Amino acid sequence: MLVEINFDGIVGPSHNYAGLSPGNLASQRNRGATSHPRAAALQGLEKMRANLHRGLAQGFFLPQPRPDTAWLAALGCSAADAPPALLAAAMSASPMWAANAATVSPAPDCADGRCHLTVANLRSMAHRSHEWPFTLRQLELAFSDGQTFAVHGPVPPAFGDEGAANHMRLSAGHAAPGVEVFVYGCGGGAFPARQHEQASRAVARLHRLDPARTLFACQSANAIAAGAFHNDVVAVANGHVLLAHEQAFEEPAALYAALRAAVPEFELVEVPAALVTLEEAIGSYLFNAQLLSLPGGGMTLLLPTDAKEIPAVVRWLEHVAAGNSAIREVDFADVRESMANGGGPACLRLRVVADPATVDPRFLATATKLNRIAEVVEARWPESIAPAELADPRLHARLRDAHEALADALDLPELCQA
Ligand code: SUG
């Protein structure tokens, strides 16, 4: 039975606000603030728990060992003598944003009938460019059944790839063949366009997608310039529904027409700029929501609690819940620590359509396992990290310890640092 499994990145113990992502307004605004890794990880676990309660399949990925000493060694330094900018990049907990881990094409879309995953190279930001080797190790473990899955290495770094954050799939239902939409950046004014068209096209070829059911769309340069560093900050798709801001795409009419032609059930829920401006959309993360098909039918839009703070967004949410779209209810998750670095509910998860029985069960969540993870977090994750502490060797030792304790608790010795 193919179902959607949301794999959330567990927030790592080194979660901090180093301001490493130009073009990501929250990351820049909070540069130098004190972070709260323990609260951040517990918030993420709570979101997973709520999705389990909704009757949805839930998985997780482990945080990565930090500081990334192998990466620092390749740069000719160590955690003890690295220049501050390199050390901050080596300390980042950015793998929590699992939407950037990989692009996933479910089996019904791929010519060989396997589910394909390509790990993202994340080459546009130094602090994310060294995530992929460890991510690849996890993907190869979690999806090791070669009859069912094909896991690919990253596309060459000449072309930036940011994974599922710039990829959408529309279909009559998760298990039905879908139309895959790859959104790439053409320009973004002062800010980088992080997804390269050639990376998207390479992933589509590697996944053996049917060209007639694969669309490529340019993200609007205005959206990137306004702070939508990934497409999932201005659009989200689930099943037959696309929820998008009016200014998300460079040529929206052509994209919508192609989707109407390819997916008979296609439903567009477009938010006009006259009701919610791009700035309000990006400030609230209205679109960085999880749009979830509920087991009993209908969809829930799971938003960050921060969205309640913007009146235009609250008005629009009242309007959609009262209307007759497939979005039947709106709910909220408190992921404030992640939001302060520009990561909402949708950034924290990677969607994989698969039969849970084909996934390594060590990566699948149950209520008991989430409690076990919470115990490790409570006992080992630092309560707070101030920027000045990033170079403290005692913090480095504590992070190693925390990582090992979690890998132990989840019976994943393969993911221990040594
Ligand atoms: O790549 N933030 C991440 C946020 C990623 C959000 N993901 C999606 N939209 N899918 C990024 O910009 C901030 C790190 C710092 O500043 O310390 C950061 O990497």
Coordinates of C-alpha atoms and ligand atoms in Angstrom, one line a residue:
M1 CA 0.0 0.0 0.0
L2 CA 1.6 3.3 -1.1
V3 CA 1.0 6.1 1.3
E4 CA 2.7 9.5 1.9
I5 CA 5.3 9.3 4.7
N6 CA 6.6 12.6 6.0
F7 CA 10.2 12.2 7.2
D8 CA 11.0 15.1 9.5
G9 CA 14.6 16.1 10.3
I10 CA 15.2 16.0 14.0
V11 CA 16.6 19.3 15.0
G12 CA 20.2 18.9 15.9
P13 CA 21.8 19.9 19.2
S14 CA 23.9 22.6 17.5
H15 CA 20.9 24.6 16.3
N16 CA 22.1 28.2 16.3
Y17 CA 21.5 31.6 14.7
A18 CA 24.7 32.4 12.7
G19 CA 22.9 34.3 9.9
L20 CA 24.4 32.1 7.2
S21 CA 21.7 32.3 4.5
P22 CA 21.7 35.5 2.4
G23 CA 18.2 35.9 0.8
N24 CA 16.6 34.1 3.7
L25 CA 15.2 37.1 5.6
A26 CA 14.6 35.3 8.9
S27 CA 18.1 33.9 9.0
Q28 CA 19.6 37.4 8.4
R29 CA 17.2 39.1 10.9
N30 CA 18.1 36.7 13.7
R31 CA 21.9 36.6 13.1
G32 CA 23.6 36.6 16.5
A33 CA 20.5 35.8 18.6
T34 CA 20.7 33.1 21.2
S35 CA 19.1 29.8 20.1
H36 CA 17.3 27.1 22.1
P37 CA 18.2 23.7 20.6
R38 CA 16.3 21.7 23.2
A39 CA 13.1 23.6 22.7
A40 CA 13.6 23.5 18.9
A41 CA 13.9 19.7 18.8
L42 CA 10.9 19.3 21.2
Q43 CA 8.8 21.5 18.9
G44 CA 9.7 19.4 16.0
L45 CA 8.9 16.2 17.9
E46 CA 5.5 17.7 18.9
K47 CA 4.7 18.4 15.2
M48 CA 5.5 14.7 14.4
R49 CA 3.4 13.5 17.3
A50 CA 0.4 15.6 16.1
N51 CA 0.7 14.1 12.6
L52 CA 0.8 10.5 14.0
H53 CA -2.4 11.4 15.9
R54 CA -4.0 12.5 12.6
G55 CA -3.4 8.9 11.5
L56 CA -0.6 9.8 9.1
A57 CA 2.6 7.8 8.5
Q58 CA 5.6 9.6 10.0
G59 CA 9.4 9.0 9.7
F60 CA 12.5 11.0 10.7
F61 CA 16.1 11.6 9.9
L62 CA 18.8 12.0 12.4
P63 CA 20.7 15.2 12.9
Q64 CA 24.2 15.2 11.5
P65 CA 27.4 15.1 13.6
R66 CA 28.6 18.7 14.3
P67 CA 31.1 20.3 14.0
D68 CA 31.6 18.5 10.7
T69 CA 35.3 17.8 11.3
A70 CA 35.8 16.0 8.0
W71 CA 34.7 19.1 6.1
L72 CA 36.9 21.3 8.1
A73 CA 39.8 18.9 7.5
A74 CA 39.2 19.1 3.8
L75 CA 39.6 22.9 4.2
G76 CA 42.9 22.4 6.1
C77 CA 41.7 23.2 9.5
S78 CA 40.1 21.8 12.6
A79 CA 37.4 22.8 15.1
A80 CA 40.2 24.2 17.3
D81 CA 41.7 26.5 14.7
A82 CA 39.1 27.1 12.0
P83 CA 38.3 30.8 11.0
P84 CA 35.0 31.8 12.6
A85 CA 33.0 31.8 9.4
L86 CA 34.1 28.2 8.5
L87 CA 33.5 27.0 12.0
A88 CA 29.9 28.5 12.0
A89 CA 29.3 26.7 8.7
A90 CA 30.6 23.4 10.2
M91 CA 28.3 23.8 13.2
S92 CA 25.1 24.4 11.4
A93 CA 22.0 22.2 12.2
S94 CA 20.6 23.0 8.8
P95 CA 20.0 19.3 7.9
M96 CA 16.8 19.7 10.1
W97 CA 15.2 21.1 6.9
A98 CA 14.6 17.8 5.3
A99 CA 12.7 19.3 2.4
N100 CA 16.1 20.2 1.1
A101 CA 17.6 16.7 1.6
A102 CA 16.5 15.2 -1.7
T103 CA 14.0 15.2 -4.5
V104 CA 11.7 12.3 -4.5
S105 CA 9.7 10.8 -7.4
P106 CA 7.2 8.1 -6.3
A107 CA 7.2 4.8 -8.1
P108 CA 4.0 5.4 -10.2
D109 CA 5.8 8.3 -11.9
C110 CA 9.1 6.4 -12.8
A111 CA 9.6 4.3 -15.9
D112 CA 11.2 1.4 -13.9
G113 CA 8.4 1.4 -11.2
R114 CA 10.8 2.2 -8.4
C115 CA 10.7 5.3 -6.1
H116 CA 13.7 7.5 -7.0
L117 CA 15.5 9.8 -4.6
T118 CA 18.3 12.2 -5.6
V119 CA 20.2 13.7 -2.7
A120 CA 20.5 17.5 -3.1
N121 CA 24.0 19.1 -3.5
L122 CA 22.9 22.3 -1.7
R123 CA 26.0 23.9 -3.3
S124 CA 24.7 27.5 -3.1
M125 CA 25.3 27.9 0.6
A126 CA 28.7 26.9 2.2
H127 CA 27.0 25.7 5.4
R128 CA 24.6 23.4 3.5
S129 CA 27.1 22.2 0.8
H130 CA 28.6 19.6 3.2
E131 CA 25.2 18.0 4.2
W132 CA 24.8 15.6 1.3
P133 CA 27.4 12.8 2.1
F134 CA 25.7 12.1 5.5
T135 CA 22.2 12.6 4.1
L136 CA 23.1 10.1 1.3
R137 CA 24.2 7.6 4.0
Q138 CA 20.8 7.9 5.7
L139 CA 18.9 7.6 2.5
E140 CA 20.8 4.5 1.5
L141 CA 20.0 3.0 4.9
A142 CA 16.4 4.0 5.1
F143 CA 15.6 3.1 1.5
S144 CA 18.0 0.2 1.0
D145 CA 15.5 -2.1 -0.7
G146 CA 16.8 -1.9 -4.3
Q147 CA 13.7 -3.5 -5.8
T148 CA 11.6 -0.6 -4.5
F149 CA 13.9 2.4 -4.3
A150 CA 16.7 3.9 -6.4
V151 CA 18.9 6.4 -4.4
H152 CA 21.1 8.7 -6.5
G153 CA 24.1 10.8 -5.5
P154 CA 24.0 14.5 -6.1
V155 CA 24.0 16.2 -9.5
P156 CA 27.3 17.8 -10.3
P157 CA 28.0 20.9 -8.3
A158 CA 28.1 23.2 -11.3
F159 CA 24.3 23.2 -11.0
G160 CA 22.7 24.0 -7.6
D161 CA 20.0 21.6 -6.4
E162 CA 18.0 22.3 -3.3
G163 CA 15.8 19.2 -3.4
A164 CA 12.1 18.9 -2.8
A165 CA 11.7 22.5 -1.7
N166 CA 11.5 23.3 -5.4
H167 CA 9.6 20.3 -6.5
M168 CA 5.8 19.6 -6.5
R169 CA 3.7 16.7 -7.5
L170 CA 0.0 16.7 -8.5
S171 CA -2.0 13.6 -8.8
A172 CA -5.5 12.2 -8.3
G173 CA -4.1 10.6 -5.1
H174 CA -0.7 9.8 -3.6
A175 CA -0.7 6.3 -5.2
A176 CA -1.8 7.4 -8.6
P177 CA 0.6 8.5 -11.4
G178 CA 1.5 12.1 -10.9
V179 CA 2.7 15.2 -12.8
E180 CA 5.9 16.4 -11.4
V181 CA 6.7 20.2 -11.4
F182 CA 10.3 21.4 -11.1
V183 CA 10.6 25.0 -10.2
Y184 CA 13.9 26.7 -10.8
G185 CA 15.2 30.2 -10.3
C186 CA 15.9 32.6 -13.2
G187 CA 17.0 35.6 -11.2
G188 CA 16.4 37.2 -7.8
G189 CA 17.8 40.7 -7.9
A190 CA 20.2 41.0 -4.9
F191 CA 19.5 37.4 -3.8
P192 CA 20.8 34.1 -5.2
A193 CA 18.5 31.9 -7.2
R194 CA 19.4 28.6 -5.5
Q195 CA 17.8 26.0 -7.8
H196 CA 19.4 25.7 -11.3
E197 CA 17.2 24.7 -14.2
Q198 CA 19.9 22.1 -15.4
A199 CA 19.9 20.5 -11.9
S200 CA 16.1 20.1 -12.1
R201 CA 16.3 18.6 -15.7
A202 CA 19.0 16.2 -14.6
V203 CA 17.0 15.0 -11.7
A204 CA 13.9 14.4 -13.9
R205 CA 16.1 12.3 -16.3
L206 CA 17.7 10.3 -13.5
H207 CA 14.3 9.5 -12.1
R208 CA 13.2 8.3 -15.5
L209 CA 10.1 10.5 -15.5
D210 CA 7.8 10.6 -18.5
P211 CA 8.6 13.9 -20.3
A212 CA 5.0 14.3 -21.1
R213 CA 4.1 14.4 -17.4
T214 CA 7.0 16.6 -16.3
L215 CA 6.8 20.3 -16.1
F216 CA 9.5 22.9 -15.6
A217 CA 8.5 26.4 -14.3
C218 CA 10.5 29.4 -13.5
Q219 CA 10.1 30.9 -10.0
S220 CA 9.2 34.6 -10.2
A221 CA 12.3 36.8 -9.7
N222 CA 10.1 39.1 -7.7
A223 CA 9.3 36.3 -5.2
I224 CA 13.0 35.5 -4.8
A225 CA 13.8 39.2 -4.4
A226 CA 11.1 39.5 -1.7
G227 CA 12.7 36.6 0.3
A228 CA 11.2 33.4 -1.2
F229 CA 14.6 31.7 -1.4
H230 CA 12.8 28.4 -2.1
N231 CA 9.6 27.8 -4.0
D232 CA 8.0 26.2 -1.0
V233 CA 7.9 29.6 0.6
V234 CA 5.2 30.7 -1.9
A235 CA 3.5 27.5 -3.1
V236 CA 2.6 24.0 -1.9
A237 CA 0.9 21.1 -3.7
N238 CA -0.8 18.0 -2.4
G239 CA -2.8 15.5 -4.3
H240 CA -4.8 17.4 -6.9
V241 CA -4.5 20.8 -5.1
L242 CA -2.0 23.5 -5.8
L243 CA -2.0 26.4 -3.2
A244 CA 0.1 29.2 -4.6
H245 CA 0.6 32.9 -4.3
E246 CA -0.4 34.9 -7.3
Q247 CA 3.2 36.0 -7.7
A248 CA 4.9 32.7 -7.1
F249 CA 5.7 31.9 -10.8
E250 CA 7.2 33.8 -13.7
E251 CA 4.5 32.5 -16.0
P252 CA 1.6 31.3 -13.9
A253 CA -1.0 31.1 -16.6
A254 CA 1.1 28.7 -18.7
L255 CA 1.8 26.5 -15.7
Y256 CA -1.8 26.3 -14.6
A257 CA -2.9 25.5 -18.2
A258 CA -0.4 22.7 -18.4
L259 CA -1.6 21.3 -15.0
R260 CA -5.2 21.5 -16.0
A261 CA -4.4 19.6 -19.2
A262 CA -2.4 16.9 -17.4
V263 CA -4.4 16.4 -14.2
P264 CA -8.2 16.3 -14.8
E265 CA -9.0 16.8 -11.1
F266 CA -6.6 19.7 -10.8
E267 CA -7.7 22.4 -8.3
L268 CA -6.0 25.7 -8.0
V269 CA -6.2 27.7 -4.8
E270 CA -4.5 31.0 -5.7
V271 CA -4.0 33.7 -3.1
P272 CA -4.2 37.1 -4.8
A273 CA -1.6 39.7 -4.0
A274 CA -4.5 42.1 -3.3
L275 CA -5.5 40.0 -0.3
V276 CA -2.0 38.8 0.9
T277 CA 1.1 40.6 -0.4
L278 CA 4.3 38.7 -1.1
E279 CA 5.8 40.3 2.0
E280 CA 2.9 39.1 4.1
A281 CA 3.1 35.6 2.6
I282 CA 6.8 35.4 3.3
G283 CA 6.5 37.0 6.8
S284 CA 3.8 34.5 7.8
Y285 CA 5.0 31.4 5.9
L286 CA 1.4 30.8 4.9
F287 CA 2.6 28.6 2.0
N288 CA 5.3 26.8 3.9
A289 CA 2.5 24.7 5.3
Q290 CA 2.0 21.0 5.3
L291 CA -1.0 20.3 3.1
L292 CA -2.1 16.9 4.4
S293 CA -4.6 14.4 3.0
L294 CA -6.5 13.1 6.0
P295 CA -7.3 9.4 6.2
G296 CA -11.1 10.3 6.4
G297 CA -10.9 12.5 3.3
G298 CA -10.3 16.2 2.8
M299 CA -7.1 18.1 3.5
T300 CA -5.7 20.0 6.5
L301 CA -3.4 23.0 6.1
L302 CA -0.8 22.8 8.9
L303 CA 0.7 26.3 9.4
P304 CA 3.3 27.7 11.7
T305 CA 1.7 29.5 14.7
D306 CA 3.5 32.7 13.5
A307 CA 1.0 32.9 10.6
K308 CA -1.6 34.0 13.2
E309 CA 0.2 37.2 13.7
I310 CA -0.5 38.7 10.2
P311 CA -4.1 39.9 10.0
A312 CA -4.3 39.6 6.2
V313 CA -3.4 36.0 6.4
V314 CA -5.8 35.3 9.2
R315 CA -8.6 36.8 7.1
W316 CA -7.6 34.7 4.1
L317 CA -7.6 31.5 6.3
E318 CA -11.1 32.2 7.5
H319 CA -12.2 32.6 3.9
V320 CA -10.6 29.4 2.7
A321 CA -11.9 27.2 5.6
A322 CA -15.4 28.5 4.9
G323 CA -15.2 28.0 1.1
N324 CA -15.6 24.8 -0.9
S325 CA -12.0 24.0 -1.7
A326 CA -10.5 20.6 -0.7
I327 CA -8.8 22.4 2.2
R328 CA -11.3 21.5 4.9
E329 CA -9.4 22.7 8.0
V330 CA -6.5 24.8 9.2
D331 CA -4.3 23.9 12.1
F332 CA -1.1 25.2 13.6
A333 CA 2.3 23.9 14.8
D334 CA 4.7 25.8 17.0
V335 CA 8.0 25.6 15.3
R336 CA 9.3 29.0 16.3
E337 CA 12.9 28.0 16.7
S338 CA 13.1 26.7 13.2
M339 CA 11.1 29.6 11.8
A340 CA 13.6 32.0 13.2
N341 CA 16.1 30.5 10.7
G342 CA 13.5 30.6 7.9
G343 CA 12.2 27.0 8.2
G344 CA 8.5 26.4 8.6
P345 CA 6.5 23.1 8.9
A346 CA 7.0 22.2 5.2
C347 CA 10.8 22.8 5.4
L348 CA 11.1 20.3 8.2
R349 CA 9.8 17.3 6.2
L350 CA 10.6 15.2 3.2
R351 CA 7.6 13.5 1.6
V352 CA 8.1 10.0 0.4
V353 CA 5.3 8.0 -1.2
A354 CA 6.0 4.3 -0.4
D355 CA 4.7 1.3 1.4
P356 CA 6.0 1.7 5.0
A357 CA 6.8 -2.0 5.1
T358 CA 9.6 -1.4 2.5
V359 CA 11.4 1.3 4.6
D360 CA 14.0 0.5 7.3
P361 CA 11.7 0.6 10.4
R362 CA 14.4 2.3 12.4
F363 CA 13.5 5.5 10.5
L364 CA 9.7 5.2 11.2
A365 CA 8.1 7.0 14.1
T366 CA 5.8 5.5 16.7
A367 CA 4.5 7.3 19.8
T368 CA 6.9 5.3 21.9
K369 CA 9.9 6.1 19.7
L370 CA 9.1 9.8 19.7
N371 CA 9.1 9.6 23.6
R372 CA 12.4 7.9 23.5
I373 CA 13.9 10.6 21.3
A374 CA 12.4 13.3 23.5
E375 CA 14.1 11.8 26.5
V376 CA 17.5 11.9 24.8
V377 CA 16.8 15.5 23.7
E378 CA 15.8 16.5 27.3
A379 CA 18.9 15.0 28.7
R380 CA 21.5 15.9 26.1
W381 CA 20.5 18.9 23.9
P382 CA 21.9 22.2 25.1
E383 CA 19.3 24.5 26.5
S384 CA 20.7 27.5 24.6
I385 CA 23.6 28.5 22.4
A386 CA 24.9 32.0 22.1
P387 CA 27.1 32.8 19.1
A388 CA 30.2 33.2 21.2
E389 CA 29.9 29.6 22.4
L390 CA 30.3 28.1 18.9
A391 CA 34.1 27.8 19.3
D392 CA 33.9 26.3 22.8
P393 CA 35.5 22.8 22.8
R394 CA 33.2 21.8 25.7
L395 CA 30.2 22.4 23.4
H396 CA 31.8 20.3 20.7
A397 CA 32.3 17.4 23.1
R398 CA 28.7 17.8 24.3
L399 CA 27.4 17.7 20.7
R400 CA 29.3 14.5 19.9
D401 CA 27.9 13.0 23.0
A402 CA 24.3 14.0 22.2
H403 CA 24.6 12.7 18.6
E404 CA 25.9 9.3 19.8
A405 CA 23.2 9.0 22.5
L406 CA 20.5 9.5 19.9
A407 CA 22.0 7.1 17.4
D408 CA 22.3 4.5 20.2
A409 CA 18.7 5.1 21.3
L410 CA 17.4 4.5 17.8
D411 CA 19.7 1.5 17.2
L412 CA 21.5 3.2 14.3
P413 CA 25.2 2.6 15.1
E414 CA 25.9 3.0 11.3
L415 CA 25.2 6.8 11.8
C416 CA 27.7 7.2 14.7
Q417 CA 30.5 9.7 14.0
A418 CA 33.4 7.3 14.4
Ligands
SUG1 O1 18.6 26.9 3.6 N1 18.2 28.3 6.8 C1 17.7 27.4 5.8 C2 16.2 27.3 5.7 C3 15.7 26.2 4.8 C4 14.3 26.2 4.6 N2 13.9 25.1 3.8 C5 12.9 25.2 2.9 N3 12.4 26.3 2.5 N4 12.5 24.1 2.3 C6 18.3 27.8 4.4 O2 18.3 29.0 4.1 C7 19.8 29.3 8.2 C8 21.1 29.0 8.9 C9 21.7 30.1 9.8 O3 21.5 31.2 9.4 O4 22.3 29.8 10.8 C10 19.4 28.3 7.1 O5 20.3 27.7 6.7

